Coordinates of N, CA and C in Angstrom, one line a residue:
E197 N 108.9 -109.8 80.4 CA 108.4 -108.9 79.3 C 107.0 -109.3 78.9
T198 N 106.6 -110.5 79.0 CA 105.2 -110.9 78.7 C 104.2 -110.2 79.6
G199 N 104.6 -110.1 80.9 CA 103.7 -109.4 81.8 C 103.5 -108.0 81.4
I200 N 104.5 -107.3 81.0 CA 104.4 -105.9 80.6 C 103.5 -105.8 79.4
A201 N 103.7 -106.7 78.4 CA 102.9 -106.6 77.2 C 101.4 -106.9 77.6
Q202 N 101.1 -107.7 78.5 CA 99.8 -108.0 78.9 C 99.2 -106.8 79.6
V203 N 99.9 -106.1 80.4 CA 99.4 -104.9 81.1 C 99.1 -103.8 80.0
R204 N 100.0 -103.7 79.1 CA 99.8 -102.7 78.0 C 98.5 -103.0 77.2
L205 N 98.4 -104.2 76.9 CA 97.2 -104.7 76.1 C 95.9 -104.4 76.9
E206 N 95.9 -104.6 78.2 CA 94.7 -104.4 79.1 C 94.5 -102.9 79.2
M207 N 95.5 -102.1 79.2 CA 95.4 -100.6 79.3 C 94.8 -100.1 78.0
V208 N 95.3 -100.6 76.9 CA 94.7 -100.1 75.6 C 93.3 -100.6 75.4
S209 N 93.0 -101.8 75.9 CA 91.6 -102.3 75.8 C 90.7 -101.4 76.6
G210 N 91.1 -101.0 77.8 CA 90.3 -100.1 78.7 C 90.1 -98.8 78.1
V211 N 91.1 -98.2 77.5 CA 91.0 -96.9 76.9 C 90.0 -96.9 75.8
F212 N 90.0 -97.9 74.9 CA 89.1 -98.0 73.8 C 87.7 -98.4 74.3
S213 N 87.6 -99.1 75.4 CA 86.3 -99.4 75.9 C 85.6 -98.1 76.5
Q214 N 86.4 -97.3 77.2 CA 85.9 -96.0 77.7 C 85.6 -95.1 76.5
A215 N 86.4 -95.0 75.5 CA 86.1 -94.2 74.3 C 84.8 -94.6 73.6
Q216 N 84.6 -95.9 73.5 CA 83.4 -96.4 72.8 C 82.2 -96.0 73.6
Q217 N 82.3 -96.1 75.0 CA 81.1 -95.7 75.8 C 80.8 -94.2 75.6
L218 N 81.9 -93.4 75.6 CA 81.7 -91.9 75.4 C 81.1 -91.7 74.0
L219 N 81.5 -92.4 73.0 CA 80.9 -92.2 71.6 C 79.5 -92.5 71.6
L220 N 79.0 -93.5 72.4 CA 77.6 -93.9 72.4 C 76.8 -93.1 73.3
D221 N 77.3 -92.7 74.5 CA 76.5 -92.1 75.5 C 76.6 -90.6 75.5
T222 N 77.4 -90.0 74.7 CA 77.5 -88.5 74.7 C 77.6 -88.0 73.3
D223 N 77.5 -86.7 73.2 CA 77.6 -86.0 71.9 C 78.9 -85.3 71.8
M224 N 79.9 -85.7 72.7 CA 81.2 -85.1 72.7 C 81.8 -85.2 71.3
K225 N 82.6 -84.1 71.0 CA 83.4 -84.2 69.8 C 84.4 -85.3 69.9
I226 N 84.8 -85.9 68.8 CA 85.8 -86.9 68.8 C 87.1 -86.4 69.3
S227 N 87.5 -85.2 69.0 CA 88.7 -84.6 69.5 C 88.7 -84.5 71.1
D228 N 87.5 -84.2 71.6 CA 87.4 -84.1 73.1 C 87.4 -85.5 73.7
I229 N 86.9 -86.5 73.1 CA 87.0 -87.8 73.6 C 88.4 -88.3 73.5
A230 N 89.1 -88.0 72.4 CA 90.5 -88.4 72.3 C 91.3 -87.8 73.5
D231 N 91.1 -86.5 73.8 CA 91.8 -85.9 74.9 C 91.4 -86.5 76.3
K232 N 90.1 -86.8 76.4 CA 89.6 -87.4 77.7 C 90.2 -88.8 78.0
V233 N 90.5 -89.6 76.9 CA 91.0 -90.9 77.1 C 92.6 -90.9 77.0
G234 N 93.2 -89.7 76.9 CA 94.6 -89.6 77.0 C 95.4 -89.4 75.8
F235 N 94.8 -89.1 74.7 CA 95.5 -88.9 73.4 C 95.7 -87.4 73.2
S236 N 97.0 -87.0 73.0 CA 97.3 -85.6 72.8 C 96.9 -85.1 71.4
Y237 N 96.8 -86.1 70.4 CA 96.5 -85.7 69.0 C 95.3 -86.5 68.6
P238 N 94.2 -85.8 68.2 CA 93.0 -86.6 67.8 C 93.3 -87.5 66.6
S239 N 94.1 -87.0 65.7 CA 94.4 -87.9 64.5 C 95.0 -89.2 64.9
Y240 N 95.9 -89.2 65.9 CA 96.5 -90.4 66.3 C 95.5 -91.3 67.0
Y241 N 94.6 -90.7 67.8 CA 93.5 -91.4 68.4 C 92.7 -92.1 67.4
I242 N 92.3 -91.4 66.3 CA 91.4 -91.9 65.3 C 92.2 -93.1 64.6
S243 N 93.4 -92.9 64.3 CA 94.2 -94.0 63.7 C 94.3 -95.2 64.6
C244 N 94.5 -95.1 65.8 CA 94.6 -96.2 66.8 C 93.2 -96.8 66.9
F245 N 92.2 -96.0 67.0 CA 90.8 -96.6 67.2 C 90.5 -97.4 66.0
K246 N 90.8 -96.9 64.8 CA 90.5 -97.6 63.6 C 91.3 -98.9 63.5
K247 N 92.5 -98.9 63.9 CA 93.4 -100.1 63.9 C 92.8 -101.1 64.9
Q248 N 92.3 -100.7 66.0 CA 91.7 -101.5 67.1 C 90.3 -102.1 66.7
T249 N 89.5 -101.3 66.0 CA 88.1 -101.7 65.8 C 87.8 -102.0 64.3
G250 N 88.6 -101.5 63.4 CA 88.4 -101.6 62.0 C 87.6 -100.5 61.3
I251 N 87.0 -99.6 62.2 CA 86.3 -98.5 61.7 C 86.7 -97.2 62.5
S252 N 86.4 -96.1 61.9 CA 86.7 -94.8 62.6 C 85.7 -94.6 63.7
P253 N 86.1 -93.7 64.7 CA 85.2 -93.4 65.8 C 83.9 -92.8 65.3
A254 N 83.9 -92.0 64.3 CA 82.7 -91.4 63.7 C 81.8 -92.4 63.2
R255 N 82.3 -93.4 62.4 CA 81.6 -94.4 61.8 C 81.0 -95.4 62.9
F256 N 81.8 -95.6 63.9 CA 81.4 -96.4 65.1 C 80.1 -95.8 65.7
R257 N 80.2 -94.5 66.0 CA 79.1 -93.8 66.6 C 77.9 -93.9 65.7
Q258 N 78.1 -93.6 64.4 CA 77.0 -93.6 63.5 C 76.3 -95.0 63.4
L259 N 77.1 -96.0 63.3 CA 76.5 -97.4 63.1 C 75.7 -97.8 64.4
L260 N 76.3 -97.6 65.6 CA 75.7 -98.0 66.8 C 74.5 -97.2 67.2
K261 N 74.6 -95.9 67.0 CA 73.4 -95.1 67.3 C 72.3 -95.4 66.4
K262 N 72.6 -95.7 65.2 CA 71.5 -96.0 64.2 C 70.8 -97.3 64.6
S263 N 71.6 -98.2 65.2 CA 71.0 -99.5 65.6 C 70.3 -99.5 67.0
D264 N 70.4 -98.3 67.7 CA 69.9 -98.2 69.1 C 68.4 -97.9 69.0
P265 N 67.5 -98.8 69.4 CA 66.1 -98.6 69.3 C 65.6 -97.4 70.2
N266 N 66.4 -97.0 71.2 CA 66.0 -95.9 72.1 C 66.4 -94.6 71.6
D267 N 67.2 -94.6 70.5 CA 67.6 -93.3 69.9 C 66.5 -92.8 68.9
P268 N 66.0 -91.6 69.2 CA 64.9 -91.0 68.4 C 65.3 -90.6 67.0
V269 N 66.5 -90.8 66.6 CA 66.9 -90.3 65.2 C 66.3 -91.0 64.1

């Protein structure tokens, strides 16, 4: 059972890593990112993302784009 738990943890980590890249590298809507990384319901994706990172996907995007020196905003 420990092996299965580890695989699940790695899958979840990969999903959120991909989601974080999409948040930073694209202007995709959060609902579209949720769908792209395999969540049927954007609200569930947002809840899981927040549980994983401590902040919402929108706040994650806002904070990291603000700190990007290459972003002309």
